[in-house]
Amino acid sequence: MEKLPEGQAVDFTVTFSTRTTAKTGKRTAVLPLALRGAPTVQLSLAAHVCTPEVELSSETLAFGEVVLGRSRKMFFRVTNKSVVTAKWFLKKTLVRDEGSFIFEPSRGSLLPHSKALVAVEFIPTEVRTYSAETGFRVELNGKHKTVYMQGDCVGAAVKFEPPVVDLGPIFPFSEGEARTV
């Protein structure tokens, strides 16, 4: 730096960049600032490296038995445990039963120490057991989580007694005949 009059200031920008493999925590550096005609000034710089981290209230959702033609919703909570904003999203896997489990929302952004609820709806389409898993990712975080879902679809237990009803002949334009089953 050259010829800075007394009482004057100079602004400069310092940028700190990390690699994706950098460890978290406090980082410090000393930058010698050489001035012409004056002693070198030691400028101390500090940065706190942190990774966005979330916690899931449950990573396994057991929907139990659901009657065909109906659905069931379950919820899990996403909590941002870090001091920075955490942007998260669900990564679908190519599994046969993936389409039977619907997430709402499927992505989001959480401010530090905030929470959000994610609804998962199980909608079976045939009588059988369903299971799937979905990846839960947080941007700028290399650790991956997985949400596991399982549910059973059962048919409605309907039984007619008697199994056969004979109504006999019915004439056109008549009021018809009724029997209780």
Coordinates of C-alpha atoms in Angstrom, one line a residue:
M1 CA 0.0 0.0 0.0
E2 CA 1.3 3.4 -0.9
K3 CA 0.8 7.0 0.4
L4 CA -2.3 6.6 2.6
P5 CA -2.8 10.0 4.3
E6 CA -3.2 10.1 8.0
G7 CA -6.8 9.5 9.1
Q8 CA -7.8 8.0 5.8
A9 CA -9.1 4.4 5.3
V10 CA -9.0 1.9 2.5
D11 CA -11.6 -0.8 2.0
F12 CA -10.7 -4.3 0.7
T13 CA -12.5 -7.6 0.5
V14 CA -11.3 -10.9 1.8
T15 CA -12.9 -14.1 0.5
F16 CA -12.6 -17.4 2.3
S17 CA -13.2 -20.5 0.2
T18 CA -13.2 -24.2 1.3
R19 CA -13.1 -27.5 -0.4
T20 CA -15.9 -30.0 0.1
T21 CA -13.5 -32.2 2.1
A22 CA -12.7 -29.4 4.6
K23 CA -13.1 -30.1 8.2
T24 CA -15.6 -28.0 10.2
G25 CA -14.6 -25.6 12.9
K26 CA -12.7 -22.3 13.3
R27 CA -10.0 -21.4 10.8
T28 CA -7.6 -18.6 11.4
A29 CA -4.9 -17.0 9.2
V30 CA -2.5 -14.1 9.7
L31 CA -2.0 -11.8 6.7
P32 CA 1.0 -9.5 6.8
L33 CA 0.1 -6.1 5.4
A34 CA 3.2 -4.3 4.2
L35 CA 3.1 -0.5 4.2
R36 CA 5.8 1.6 2.5
G37 CA 7.7 3.6 5.0
A38 CA 6.0 2.0 8.0
P39 CA 6.3 -1.3 9.9
T40 CA 4.4 -4.4 8.6
V41 CA 1.0 -4.8 10.2
Q42 CA -0.2 -8.3 11.1
L43 CA -3.9 -8.6 10.1
S44 CA -5.6 -11.6 11.8
L45 CA -8.5 -13.3 9.9
A46 CA -10.9 -15.9 11.2
A47 CA -13.7 -17.9 9.7
H48 CA -16.0 -20.6 11.1
V49 CA -16.6 -23.5 8.7
C50 CA -19.8 -25.3 9.3
T51 CA -21.9 -27.9 7.4
P52 CA -25.7 -27.7 7.2
E53 CA -27.1 -30.7 9.2
V54 CA -30.7 -31.8 9.8
E55 CA -32.2 -34.4 12.0
L56 CA -35.3 -36.5 11.1
S57 CA -37.7 -37.4 13.9
S58 CA -38.2 -40.8 12.2
E59 CA -36.4 -42.6 9.3
T60 CA -38.8 -45.5 9.3
L61 CA -42.6 -45.1 8.6
A62 CA -44.7 -48.2 9.2
F63 CA -48.2 -47.5 7.7
G64 CA -49.7 -50.8 8.9
E65 CA -52.8 -52.2 7.1
V66 CA -54.7 -49.9 4.8
V67 CA -57.9 -50.9 3.1
L68 CA -57.8 -50.9 -0.7
G69 CA -59.3 -47.7 -2.1
R70 CA -58.2 -45.6 1.0
S71 CA -55.0 -43.9 2.0
R72 CA -53.1 -43.1 5.2
K73 CA -50.9 -40.2 6.1
M74 CA -47.9 -40.1 8.4
F75 CA -45.6 -37.3 9.3
F76 CA -42.0 -36.8 10.3
R77 CA -40.2 -33.7 11.5
V78 CA -37.1 -32.2 9.9
T79 CA -35.0 -30.1 12.3
N80 CA -32.1 -27.9 11.3
K81 CA -29.4 -28.5 14.0
S82 CA -26.8 -26.2 12.4
V83 CA -26.2 -22.4 12.5
V84 CA -26.6 -22.0 8.8
T85 CA -29.6 -22.4 6.5
A86 CA -30.1 -26.0 5.4
K87 CA -31.6 -26.7 1.9
W88 CA -33.0 -30.3 1.7
F89 CA -34.6 -32.4 -1.0
L90 CA -35.8 -36.0 -1.5
K91 CA -34.1 -38.1 -4.0
K92 CA -36.4 -40.7 -5.5
T93 CA -35.2 -44.2 -6.1
L94 CA -36.3 -46.4 -9.0
V95 CA -38.3 -48.9 -7.0
R96 CA -41.6 -50.5 -7.9
D97 CA -43.5 -49.2 -4.9
E98 CA -42.1 -45.6 -5.0
G99 CA -45.2 -44.1 -6.6
S100 CA -47.4 -45.4 -3.8
F101 CA -45.8 -43.1 -1.3
I102 CA -46.3 -39.3 -1.8
F103 CA -44.2 -36.7 0.0
E104 CA -45.4 -33.2 0.7
P105 CA -43.3 -31.1 0.5
S106 CA -40.5 -32.9 -1.3
R107 CA -37.9 -30.1 -0.8
G108 CA -37.4 -27.2 1.4
S109 CA -35.1 -24.7 3.1
L110 CA -34.8 -24.4 6.9
L111 CA -33.4 -21.5 8.8
P112 CA -31.0 -22.3 11.6
H113 CA -32.6 -24.2 14.5
S114 CA -36.0 -24.3 12.8
K115 CA -38.3 -27.2 12.1
A116 CA -40.7 -28.4 9.3
L117 CA -43.2 -31.2 9.0
V118 CA -43.2 -33.6 6.0
A119 CA -46.4 -35.5 5.2
V120 CA -46.1 -38.9 3.6
E121 CA -49.3 -40.4 2.1
F122 CA -49.5 -44.2 1.4
I123 CA -52.0 -44.9 -1.5
P124 CA -52.1 -48.6 -2.3
T125 CA -53.5 -49.7 -5.7
E126 CA -53.7 -53.5 -5.1
V127 CA -53.8 -56.0 -2.2
R128 CA -50.2 -56.8 -1.3
T129 CA -47.3 -55.5 0.8
Y130 CA -45.6 -52.3 -0.2
S131 CA -42.1 -51.1 0.7
A132 CA -39.9 -48.3 -0.6
E133 CA -37.0 -46.1 0.4
T134 CA -36.3 -42.5 -0.5
G135 CA -33.0 -40.7 -0.2
F136 CA -33.0 -37.5 2.0
R137 CA -30.2 -35.1 1.0
V138 CA -29.0 -31.8 2.4
E139 CA -27.1 -29.5 0.0
L140 CA -23.4 -29.0 0.9
N141 CA -23.5 -32.0 3.2
G142 CA -21.9 -35.3 2.1
K143 CA -23.8 -37.4 4.6
H144 CA -27.0 -39.0 3.2
K145 CA -30.1 -40.2 5.1
T146 CA -32.7 -42.6 3.9
V147 CA -36.4 -42.7 4.8
Y148 CA -37.9 -46.3 4.7
M149 CA -41.6 -46.8 4.2
Q150 CA -43.7 -50.0 4.5
G151 CA -47.4 -50.7 4.4
D152 CA -49.9 -53.5 3.7
C153 CA -52.9 -53.2 1.5
V154 CA -55.9 -55.3 2.5
G155 CA -59.2 -55.9 0.8
A156 CA -62.4 -55.0 2.4
A157 CA -63.9 -58.1 4.1
V158 CA -67.4 -58.2 2.5
K159 CA -69.5 -61.3 2.8
F160 CA -73.0 -61.8 1.4
E161 CA -75.4 -64.0 3.3
P162 CA -77.1 -65.8 1.6
P163 CA -74.5 -65.9 -1.2
V164 CA -77.3 -66.2 -3.9
V165 CA -80.6 -64.2 -3.9
D166 CA -83.4 -65.4 -6.2
L167 CA -85.8 -62.6 -6.9
G168 CA -88.0 -64.5 -9.3
P169 CA -89.7 -63.0 -12.4
I170 CA -90.2 -59.2 -12.5
F171 CA -92.7 -57.6 -14.8
P172 CA -91.9 -54.6 -16.9
F173 CA -93.1 -51.3 -15.4
S174 CA -93.7 -52.8 -12.0
E175 CA -92.2 -51.5 -8.7
G176 CA -89.8 -54.5 -8.6
E177 CA -89.0 -56.8 -5.8
A178 CA -86.6 -56.3 -2.9
R179 CA -84.8 -58.8 -0.6
T180 CA -82.6 -58.1 2.3
V181 CA -79.1 -59.6 2.1

